[in-house]
Tab-separated table of C-alpha atoms in Angstrom:
chain	number	residue	atom	x	y	z
U	1	MET	CA	60.833	15.231	186.634
U	2	TRP	CA	61.251	18.317	188.856
U	3	ASP	CA	61.041	18.690	192.656
U	4	PHE	CA	58.948	21.845	192.144
U	5	ASP	CA	57.266	23.616	189.265
U	6	VAL	CA	58.493	27.009	190.480
U	7	ILE	CA	61.258	28.016	192.893
U	8	VAL	CA	61.345	31.639	194.079
U	9	LEU	CA	64.577	33.061	195.494
U	10	GLY	CA	63.737	35.762	198.043
U	11	SER	CA	60.617	36.517	200.099
U	12	GLY	CA	60.336	40.287	199.714
U	13	PRO	CA	57.270	41.893	198.066
U	14	GLY	CA	58.149	40.544	194.598
U	15	GLY	CA	59.033	37.054	195.808
U	16	GLN	CA	55.963	36.707	198.035
U	17	LYS	CA	53.520	37.691	195.313
U	18	ALA	CA	55.282	35.516	192.726
U	19	ALA	CA	55.139	32.463	194.994
U	20	ILE	CA	51.498	32.989	195.962
U	21	ALA	CA	50.422	33.717	192.361
U	22	ALA	CA	52.091	30.494	191.135
U	23	ALA	CA	50.472	28.558	193.999
U	24	LYS	CA	47.048	29.986	193.075
U	25	LEU	CA	47.673	28.586	189.590
U	26	GLU	CA	48.006	25.165	191.279
U	27	ARG	CA	51.743	24.827	190.761
U	28	ARG	CA	54.117	23.206	193.259
U	29	VAL	CA	56.045	26.170	194.655
U	30	ALA	CA	59.056	26.572	196.954
U	31	LEU	CA	60.331	29.839	198.437
U	32	VAL	CA	63.979	30.176	199.494
U	33	GLU	CA	64.814	32.660	202.253
U	34	ARG	CA	67.212	33.038	205.177
U	35	ARG	CA	65.644	32.024	208.488
U	36	ASN	CA	65.712	35.526	210.010
U	37	MET	CA	64.712	37.417	206.852
U	38	LEU	CA	61.178	36.280	206.007
U	39	GLY	CA	59.594	39.218	204.209
U	40	GLY	CA	62.952	40.294	202.840
U	41	VAL	CA	64.580	43.690	203.214
U	42	CYS	CA	61.184	45.400	202.826
U	43	ILE	CA	59.838	43.964	206.090
U	44	ASN	CA	63.025	43.641	208.139
U	45	THR	CA	65.263	46.625	207.386
U	46	GLY	CA	63.639	48.736	204.652
U	47	THR	CA	60.169	49.994	203.826
U	48	ILE	CA	58.150	48.769	206.805
U	49	PRO	CA	60.645	49.710	209.560
U	50	SER	CA	61.311	53.151	208.056
U	51	LYS	CA	57.619	53.971	207.621
U	52	THR	CA	56.827	52.689	211.119
U	53	LEU	CA	59.698	54.776	212.489
U	54	ARG	CA	58.235	57.801	210.737
U	55	GLU	CA	54.816	57.175	212.326
U	56	ALA	CA	56.414	56.829	215.765
U	57	VAL	CA	58.345	60.078	215.257
U	58	LEU	CA	55.210	61.971	214.231
U	59	HIS	CA	53.247	60.637	217.196
U	60	LEU	CA	55.866	61.098	219.919
U	61	THR	CA	57.073	64.543	218.806
U	62	GLY	CA	53.543	65.886	218.335
U	63	LEU	CA	54.951	67.706	215.304
U	64	ASN	CA	51.693	67.872	213.358
U	65	GLN	CA	49.836	69.424	216.287
U	66	ARG	CA	52.223	72.309	216.968
U	67	GLY	CA	50.339	74.654	214.678
U	68	MET	CA	47.375	74.198	217.028
U	69	TYR	CA	49.016	73.894	220.457
U	70	GLY	CA	52.251	75.867	220.032
U	71	GLN	CA	55.831	75.076	219.005
U	72	SER	CA	56.703	73.688	222.449
U	73	TYR	CA	54.058	70.946	222.226
U	74	ARG	CA	55.393	67.398	222.730
U	75	VAL	CA	53.729	64.065	223.475
U	76	LYS	CA	56.938	62.858	225.167
U	77	ASP	CA	59.783	65.154	226.180
U	78	GLU	CA	62.654	62.659	226.149
U	79	ILE	CA	62.249	60.355	223.153
U	80	THR	CA	64.683	57.428	223.073
U	81	ALA	CA	65.724	54.943	220.409
U	82	ALA	CA	63.922	52.300	222.505
U	83	ASP	CA	60.650	54.256	222.221
U	84	LEU	CA	60.948	54.168	218.448
U	85	GLY	CA	62.110	50.541	218.380
U	86	ILE	CA	59.129	49.189	220.333
U	87	ARG	CA	56.651	50.225	217.656
U	88	THR	CA	58.944	49.152	214.814
U	89	GLN	CA	59.547	45.649	216.185
U	90	HIS	CA	55.849	45.192	216.925
U	91	VAL	CA	54.871	45.982	213.324
U	92	ILE	CA	57.695	43.859	211.859
U	93	GLY	CA	56.594	40.892	213.988
U	94	ARG	CA	52.961	41.222	212.922
U	95	GLU	CA	53.874	41.549	209.233
U	96	ILE	CA	56.088	38.449	209.355
U	97	ASP	CA	53.207	36.494	210.920
U	98	VAL	CA	50.882	37.639	208.113
U	99	ILE	CA	53.374	36.599	205.410
U	100	ARG	CA	54.051	33.224	207.032
U	101	SER	CA	50.295	32.591	207.261
U	102	GLN	CA	49.720	33.544	203.601
U	103	LEU	CA	52.497	31.254	202.378
U	104	SER	CA	51.251	28.398	204.558
U	105	ARG	CA	47.620	28.784	203.424
U	106	ASN	CA	48.750	28.613	199.819
U	107	HIS	CA	50.908	25.525	200.466
U	108	VAL	CA	54.176	27.214	199.483
U	109	ALA	CA	57.132	25.136	200.740
U	110	MET	CA	59.618	27.214	202.766
U	111	LEU	CA	63.292	26.344	202.219
U	112	SER	CA	65.402	28.064	204.873
U	113	GLY	CA	68.848	29.249	203.857
U	114	MET	CA	70.831	31.056	201.154
U	115	GLY	CA	70.078	29.927	197.620
U	116	HIS	CA	72.489	29.683	194.681
U	117	PHE	CA	72.454	28.115	191.233
U	118	VAL	CA	74.097	24.702	190.858
U	119	ASP	CA	72.983	24.492	187.224
U	120	PRO	CA	70.221	26.247	185.219
U	121	HIS	CA	67.439	24.144	186.813
U	122	THR	CA	69.007	23.299	190.201
U	123	VAL	CA	69.198	25.500	193.290
U	124	GLY	CA	71.419	24.715	196.256
U	125	VAL	CA	70.076	25.961	199.602
U	126	VAL	CA	72.671	26.340	202.377
U	127	ASP	CA	71.177	26.610	205.879
U	128	GLU	CA	72.674	28.379	208.908
U	129	HIS	CA	74.610	25.228	209.814
U	130	GLY	CA	76.293	25.057	206.417
U	131	GLN	CA	74.241	22.079	205.251
U	132	GLU	CA	73.279	22.185	201.571
U	133	THR	CA	70.060	20.851	200.068
U	134	LYS	CA	69.653	20.687	196.297
U	135	VAL	CA	66.247	21.151	194.672
U	136	THR	CA	65.194	21.354	191.036
U	137	ALA	CA	62.472	23.304	189.257
U	138	ASP	CA	61.069	23.855	185.802
U	139	ARG	CA	60.896	27.635	186.379
U	140	ILE	CA	62.920	29.864	188.737
U	141	ILE	CA	62.139	33.443	189.796
U	142	ILE	CA	64.903	35.622	191.276
U	143	ALA	CA	63.640	38.195	193.787
U	144	THR	CA	66.686	38.686	196.004
U	145	GLY	CA	66.395	42.472	196.311
U	146	THR	CA	69.194	44.908	197.127
U	147	ARG	CA	71.460	46.071	199.923
U	148	PRO	CA	72.796	49.590	200.604
U	149	ALA	CA	75.798	50.412	198.418
U	150	ARG	CA	78.934	51.026	200.471
U	151	PRO	CA	81.739	53.076	198.878
U	152	ASP	CA	85.120	51.345	199.278
U	153	THR	CA	86.693	54.565	200.551
U	154	VAL	CA	84.425	54.759	203.608
U	155	GLU	CA	85.068	52.807	206.815
U	156	PHE	CA	81.616	51.823	208.020
U	157	ASP	CA	81.407	50.762	211.672
U	158	ASP	CA	77.579	50.489	212.045
U	159	HIS	CA	77.705	52.979	214.905
U	160	THR	CA	79.317	56.270	213.915
U	161	ILE	CA	79.444	55.775	210.144
U	162	ILE	CA	76.395	53.828	208.967
U	163	ASP	CA	74.239	53.040	205.944
U	164	SER	CA	70.415	53.106	205.929
U	165	ASP	CA	70.248	49.586	207.440
U	166	GLY	CA	72.271	50.842	210.416
U	167	ILE	CA	69.590	53.368	211.368
U	168	LEU	CA	67.567	50.633	213.065
U	169	LYS	CA	70.554	49.554	215.148
U	170	LEU	CA	71.288	52.966	216.686
U	171	GLN	CA	71.304	52.779	220.477
U	172	ASP	CA	70.730	56.511	220.927
U	173	ILE	CA	69.223	59.350	218.928
U	174	PRO	CA	72.223	61.397	217.768
U	175	ASP	CA	72.462	65.119	218.530
U	176	SER	CA	73.847	65.724	215.042
U	177	MET	CA	73.932	63.804	211.777
U	178	VAL	CA	75.365	64.177	208.290
U	179	VAL	CA	73.308	62.496	205.565
U	180	VAL	CA	75.338	61.858	202.421
U	181	GLY	CA	72.966	61.650	199.457
U	182	ALA	CA	69.654	63.473	198.974
U	183	GLY	CA	67.806	60.617	197.293
U	184	VAL	CA	64.509	59.238	198.580
U	185	ILE	CA	65.974	57.208	201.470
U	186	GLY	CA	68.399	59.941	202.531
U	187	ILE	CA	65.738	62.654	202.606
U	188	GLU	CA	63.190	60.428	204.371
U	189	TYR	CA	65.603	59.714	207.231
U	190	ALA	CA	66.882	63.316	207.276
U	191	SER	CA	63.336	64.578	207.849
U	192	MET	CA	62.636	62.008	210.579
U	193	PHE	CA	65.751	62.811	212.612
U	194	ALA	CA	65.264	66.537	212.113
U	195	ALA	CA	61.766	66.134	213.595
U	196	LEU	CA	63.375	64.401	216.604
U	197	GLY	CA	65.595	67.453	217.146
U	198	THR	CA	68.796	66.118	215.569
U	199	LYS	CA	70.810	68.807	213.760
U	200	VAL	CA	70.928	67.358	210.245
U	201	THR	CA	73.205	68.367	207.376
U	202	VAL	CA	72.440	66.902	203.937
U	203	VAL	CA	75.320	66.686	201.445
U	204	GLU	CA	74.403	66.143	197.799
U	205	ARG	CA	76.677	66.376	194.747
U	206	ARG	CA	73.788	67.356	192.475
U	207	ASP	CA	72.305	70.875	192.435
U	208	ARG	CA	68.921	69.798	193.810
U	209	MET	CA	67.212	66.909	195.566
U	210	LEU	CA	64.505	64.591	194.237
U	211	ASP	CA	64.957	65.932	190.705
U	212	PHE	CA	62.268	63.575	189.344
U	213	CYS	CA	59.615	65.349	191.450
U	214	ASP	CA	57.731	68.571	190.714
U	215	LEU	CA	60.004	71.526	191.514
U	216	GLU	CA	57.337	73.483	193.424
U	217	ILE	CA	56.599	70.461	195.627
U	218	VAL	CA	60.303	69.878	196.325
U	219	GLU	CA	60.789	73.557	197.186
U	220	ALA	CA	57.903	73.300	199.668
U	221	LEU	CA	59.532	70.271	201.292
U	222	LYS	CA	62.910	72.005	201.398
U	223	TYR	CA	61.333	75.005	203.134
U	224	HIS	CA	59.830	72.772	205.832
U	225	LEU	CA	63.049	70.856	206.353
U	226	ARG	CA	64.959	74.121	206.752
U	227	ASP	CA	62.315	75.102	209.307
U	228	LEU	CA	63.353	71.928	211.187
U	229	ALA	CA	66.970	73.247	211.102
U	230	VAL	CA	68.168	70.986	208.268
U	231	THR	CA	71.220	72.414	206.451
U	232	PHE	CA	71.663	71.586	202.763
U	233	ARG	CA	75.010	71.422	200.975
U	234	PHE	CA	74.202	70.979	197.281
U	235	GLY	CA	76.884	70.672	194.612
U	236	GLU	CA	79.237	69.236	197.223
U	237	THR	CA	81.183	65.961	197.216
U	238	VAL	CA	82.524	64.152	200.279
U	239	ALA	CA	86.316	63.827	200.139
U	240	ALA	CA	86.733	61.907	203.410
U	241	VAL	CA	85.008	60.908	206.626
U	242	GLU	CA	87.361	60.914	209.609
U	243	ARG	CA	86.285	59.063	212.746
U	244	ARG	CA	86.830	60.971	216.005
U	245	SER	CA	86.204	60.175	219.679
U	246	ARG	CA	83.028	62.303	219.666
U	247	GLY	CA	81.761	61.173	216.263
U	248	ALA	CA	83.023	61.851	212.760
U	249	LEU	CA	84.336	64.776	210.747
U	250	THR	CA	83.006	64.919	207.186
U	251	VAL	CA	85.436	66.701	204.879
U	252	LEU	CA	84.050	68.055	201.611
U	253	GLU	CA	86.076	68.595	198.431
U	254	SER	CA	85.349	72.319	198.748
U	255	GLY	CA	87.243	72.310	202.055
U	256	LYS	CA	84.227	72.494	204.362
U	257	ARG	CA	84.445	70.348	207.489
U	258	ILE	CA	81.231	69.175	209.152
U	259	PRO	CA	81.373	67.616	212.657
U	260	ALA	CA	78.567	65.205	213.588
U	261	GLU	CA	77.852	62.391	216.004
U	262	THR	CA	76.703	60.119	213.155
U	263	VAL	CA	77.226	60.009	209.390
U	264	MET	CA	74.677	58.126	207.304
U	265	TYR	CA	75.517	57.192	203.729
U	266	SER	CA	72.626	56.892	201.312
U	267	ALA	CA	74.610	56.137	198.158
U	268	GLY	CA	72.091	54.043	196.262
U	269	ARG	CA	71.625	50.294	196.458
U	270	HIS	CA	73.347	47.202	195.045
U	271	GLY	CA	71.598	44.050	193.808
U	272	MET	CA	72.071	40.999	196.046
U	273	THR	CA	73.341	38.713	193.299
U	274	ASP	CA	76.934	38.124	194.443
U	275	GLU	CA	76.185	34.777	196.068
U	276	LEU	CA	73.723	33.430	193.492
U	277	ALA	CA	76.448	31.882	191.298
U	278	LEU	CA	74.620	33.263	188.264
U	279	GLU	CA	77.299	31.912	185.943
U	280	ASN	CA	76.032	28.378	186.702
U	281	ALA	CA	72.732	29.407	185.137
U	282	GLU	CA	74.481	31.172	182.236
U	283	LEU	CA	73.392	34.553	183.598
U	284	ALA	CA	75.269	37.714	184.616
U	285	ALA	CA	74.564	40.880	186.582
U	286	ASP	CA	75.783	44.407	185.817
U	287	ALA	CA	78.241	46.435	187.920
U	288	ARG	CA	75.493	47.317	190.411
U	289	GLY	CA	74.304	43.730	190.749
U	290	ARG	CA	71.202	44.173	188.620
U	291	ILE	CA	69.793	41.549	186.256
U	292	GLN	CA	68.463	42.463	182.820
U	293	VAL	CA	64.956	41.259	181.910
U	294	ASP	CA	62.455	41.640	179.058
U	295	GLU	CA	58.899	42.989	179.254
U	296	HIS	CA	57.734	39.710	180.832
U	297	TYR	CA	60.538	39.840	183.475
U	298	ARG	CA	62.294	36.942	181.761
U	299	THR	CA	66.098	36.864	181.818
U	300	THR	CA	68.328	35.714	178.970
U	301	ALA	CA	67.686	32.178	180.268
U	302	PRO	CA	64.065	31.636	179.092
U	303	HIS	CA	62.988	29.632	182.174
U	304	ILE	CA	64.468	32.085	184.716
U	305	TYR	CA	62.720	35.329	185.668
U	306	ALA	CA	63.777	38.254	187.882
U	307	VAL	CA	61.591	40.836	189.641
U	308	GLY	CA	61.796	43.650	192.184
U	309	ASP	CA	64.719	45.836	193.135
U	310	VAL	CA	67.223	43.344	191.695
U	311	ILE	CA	66.183	44.435	188.173
U	312	GLY	CA	66.561	48.159	188.956
U	313	PHE	CA	64.200	51.100	188.409
U	314	PRO	CA	61.677	51.882	189.798
U	315	SER	CA	62.659	49.760	192.844
U	316	LEU	CA	59.384	50.250	194.705
U	317	ALA	CA	57.702	47.660	196.919
U	318	ALA	CA	54.328	48.290	195.245
U	319	THR	CA	55.769	47.826	191.755
U	320	SER	CA	57.747	44.765	192.818
U	321	MET	CA	54.557	43.045	193.986
U	322	GLU	CA	52.963	43.499	190.584
U	323	GLN	CA	56.135	42.397	188.787
U	324	GLY	CA	56.179	39.196	190.862
U	325	ARG	CA	52.557	38.407	190.037
U	326	ILE	CA	53.016	39.080	186.318
U	327	ALA	CA	56.265	37.046	186.144
U	328	ALA	CA	54.667	34.074	187.909
U	329	HIS	CA	51.720	34.039	185.529
U	330	HIS	CA	53.996	34.214	182.498
U	331	ALA	CA	56.237	31.463	183.921
U	332	CYS	CA	53.161	29.277	184.395
U	333	GLY	CA	51.952	29.819	180.843
U	334	GLU	CA	49.066	32.114	181.794
U	335	PRO	CA	50.391	35.594	180.897
U	336	LEU	CA	48.731	38.778	182.130
U	337	ARG	CA	48.694	42.305	180.816
U	338	GLY	CA	51.749	44.328	181.837
U	339	ILE	CA	51.834	46.957	184.574
U	340	HIS	CA	49.803	50.076	183.795
U	341	HIS	CA	52.082	52.842	182.522
U	342	LEU	CA	50.760	55.187	185.225
U	343	GLN	CA	52.535	54.286	188.442
U	344	PRO	CA	52.236	56.312	191.662
U	345	ILE	CA	55.336	57.486	193.510
U	346	GLY	CA	55.210	57.941	197.297
U	347	ILE	CA	57.990	59.559	199.325
U	348	TYR	CA	57.526	59.269	203.080
U	349	THR	CA	59.305	62.408	204.154
U	350	ILE	CA	57.872	64.669	206.838
U	351	PRO	CA	55.621	65.964	205.255
U	352	GLU	CA	54.827	63.352	202.572
U	353	ILE	CA	55.169	63.779	198.819
U	354	SER	CA	53.264	61.736	196.260
U	355	PHE	CA	52.675	62.116	192.542
U	356	ILE	CA	51.594	60.392	189.358
U	357	GLY	CA	51.968	61.395	185.725
U	358	ARG	CA	54.219	64.137	184.450
U	359	THR	CA	55.740	67.219	186.068
U	360	GLU	CA	55.547	70.810	184.843
U	361	ASP	CA	59.178	70.673	183.686
U	362	GLU	CA	58.604	67.465	181.702
U	363	LEU	CA	55.512	68.867	179.989
U	364	THR	CA	57.267	72.133	179.179
U	365	ALA	CA	60.305	70.323	177.748
U	366	SER	CA	57.958	68.224	175.572
U	367	HIS	CA	56.066	71.338	174.392
U	368	VAL	CA	52.821	69.981	175.861
U	369	PRO	CA	50.491	72.827	176.918
U	370	PHE	CA	48.889	72.541	180.345
U	371	GLU	CA	46.962	74.498	182.935
U	372	VAL	CA	47.513	74.261	186.685
U	373	GLY	CA	44.851	73.890	189.366
U	374	VAL	CA	45.963	74.259	192.985
U	375	SER	CA	44.292	73.600	196.317
U	376	ARG	CA	45.884	74.393	199.673
U	377	TYR	CA	45.041	72.476	202.825
U	378	ARG	CA	44.676	75.729	204.765
U	379	GLU	CA	41.602	76.505	202.612
U	380	LEU	CA	39.951	73.246	203.666
U	381	ALA	CA	38.087	72.726	206.922
U	382	ARG	CA	39.795	69.345	207.295
U	383	GLY	CA	43.200	70.985	206.953
U	384	GLN	CA	42.369	73.309	209.855
U	385	ILE	CA	40.989	70.450	211.947
U	386	ILE	CA	44.149	68.314	211.618
U	387	GLY	CA	46.472	71.301	211.923
U	388	ASP	CA	48.023	70.999	208.444
U	389	THR	CA	48.069	74.486	206.933
U	390	TYR	CA	51.007	73.911	204.564
U	391	GLY	CA	49.778	70.962	202.452
U	392	MET	CA	48.822	71.393	198.818
U	393	LEU	CA	47.456	69.449	195.848
U	394	LYS	CA	48.281	70.398	192.265
U	395	LEU	CA	46.557	69.182	189.101
U	396	LEU	CA	48.116	69.548	185.652
U	397	VAL	CA	45.374	69.647	183.021
U	398	SER	CA	45.367	69.480	179.222
U	399	PRO	CA	43.540	72.559	177.790
U	400	GLU	CA	42.479	70.549	174.705
U	401	SER	CA	41.234	67.243	176.135
U	402	ARG	CA	40.749	68.452	179.740
U	403	ALA	CA	42.460	65.212	180.845
U	404	LEU	CA	44.697	65.067	183.903
U	405	LEU	CA	48.363	65.040	182.875
U	406	GLY	CA	49.770	64.896	186.405
U	407	VAL	CA	48.733	64.983	190.058
U	408	HIS	CA	51.181	66.220	192.711
U	409	VAL	CA	50.447	66.231	196.450
U	410	PHE	CA	52.437	67.558	199.419
U	411	GLY	CA	51.283	67.216	203.019
U	412	THR	CA	49.404	64.939	205.391
U	413	GLY	CA	48.067	61.785	203.742
U	414	ALA	CA	49.582	62.623	200.344
U	415	THR	CA	50.323	58.969	199.517
U	416	GLU	CA	46.698	57.996	200.226
U	417	LEU	CA	45.105	61.054	198.628
U	418	LEU	CA	46.952	60.528	195.348
U	419	HIS	CA	44.978	57.417	194.454
U	420	ILE	CA	41.857	59.460	193.657
U	421	GLY	CA	43.785	61.199	190.900
U	422	GLN	CA	45.300	57.892	189.827
U	423	ALA	CA	41.831	56.378	189.401
U	424	VAL	CA	40.595	59.331	187.332
U	425	MET	CA	43.687	59.234	185.099
U	426	GLY	CA	43.622	55.446	184.758
U	427	CYS	CA	39.982	55.488	183.665
U	428	GLY	CA	40.541	58.286	181.153
U	429	GLY	CA	38.519	60.807	183.153
U	430	THR	CA	38.685	64.579	182.762
U	431	ILE	CA	38.813	67.578	185.060
U	432	ASP	CA	35.052	67.855	184.641
U	433	TYR	CA	34.492	64.672	186.643
U	434	LEU	CA	36.238	66.250	189.633
U	435	VAL	CA	34.300	69.497	189.215
U	436	ASP	CA	30.965	67.655	189.176
U	437	ALA	CA	31.782	65.094	191.902
U	438	VAL	CA	30.522	65.504	195.474
U	439	PHE	CA	33.169	64.812	198.124
U	440	ASN	CA	32.540	64.133	201.796
U	441	TYR	CA	32.890	67.226	203.991
U	442	PRO	CA	35.165	67.911	205.762
U	443	THR	CA	37.890	65.844	204.053
U	444	LEU	CA	41.257	66.373	202.417
U	445	ALA	CA	39.781	64.728	199.302
U	446	GLU	CA	37.828	67.949	198.786
U	447	SER	CA	41.120	69.424	197.591
U	448	TYR	CA	40.495	67.695	194.234
U	449	LYS	CA	37.319	69.703	193.690
U	450	VAL	CA	38.947	72.963	194.760
U	451	ALA	CA	41.971	72.382	192.477
U	452	ALA	CA	39.711	71.280	189.609
U	453	LEU	CA	37.596	74.449	189.907
U	454	ASP	CA	40.797	76.505	189.987
U	455	ALA	CA	41.990	74.877	186.743
U	456	VAL	CA	38.595	75.211	185.028
U	457	ASN	CA	38.357	78.909	185.955
U	458	LYS	CA	41.807	79.501	184.419
U	459	LEU	CA	40.815	77.652	181.260
U	460	ARG	CA	37.642	79.734	181.053
U	461	ARG	CA	39.651	82.938	181.398
U	462	VAL	CA	41.910	81.905	178.507
U	463	ALA	CA	38.892	81.000	176.369
U	464	ARG	CA	37.338	84.431	177.068
U	465	PHE	CA	40.478	86.172	175.759
U	466	GLU	CA	40.352	84.099	172.572
U	467	LEU	CA	36.854	85.295	171.663
């Protein structure tokens, strides 16, 4: 009756995993994607390019080695946009090859073009020549992702005034930059360009940045960014951005005027649903282009699912992958358990931040008692070896159950190191496991034992006073 059992719209992390999961369940699967966007935003303009750019910046600037070899240490004196682009394009190319191979091995049919609904079970795919092919499916999964939100009052030119996608198109590394918005993407790029020597000013209308993170960790990051000459303007709103021959003048509502070669807007993201013709499937998106789903990622049309950034928070590649897999299984009548409630957050600033569980502020607001165990990289042999003397790991521990309530890491390898804490929390372990465990020496993982001993010693001190 149908051309396919499952059609997936979009080949980003959520779409890929949904298509492959359905194919593993022996369904006939088709994946719709534009010819030059295999892998979606994640591979082509988002996560992978930005993280590769960060790695290139760290390597070429020699930033992490300056504590050892002096502040003047550089791997390359004159770093160009081309230097950064070579590594980025290499990784993007390799990742696209991997995705294409995975889809091919699993016999997923690739339909090249832009997809839209013709009716609830029919998708029209328009290729680059304007030719439309119509295909039908019993189940459809929307994984079209997001694009950077562009305020109507700003005249973007993809050179002087850009969004986060425009970063990859810069021909030169700017001498100065204004970053509007201190969210994850804004702060990641602000730290990268600051490391390259760009004079960065961050403008944020809220009173602090990354307000979902632990305050102590954010303050540590802010200190390091200020050390890289980043200027912060919190509680400020941009009134206008005026293009000039030498760049742009950012005018704040407070009257401040900030000249810069480039202005990058990081004003959130908008779901790519405009061209889906959702009304033909009796669906609708909200004002930010997001689609509402239930706990199984099913939309109000029972045979249509949506996953990834297009459904909103948390909008992480890692989470999107799991959403795609779960949605595909449910669509194929073989439902899985939902995503574990403990989800890690990784922020690829310079230095990295990563955490799981609750913050001190959240626990305090909920009247949940906790003790804190801290380890600093400078106390670890591995920290001295790699030249990271500022990193830290913080454990939040329940005095009653001795369970981990939160793990917060700042510094080299934070996003990798966090998963040890995630495993302990996910398995219901306690601080005592970390105290008793033997870690390889010298490693950064040792920080778990140091922080655990710190927490246990504090708990023991409290217990002694209660005698």
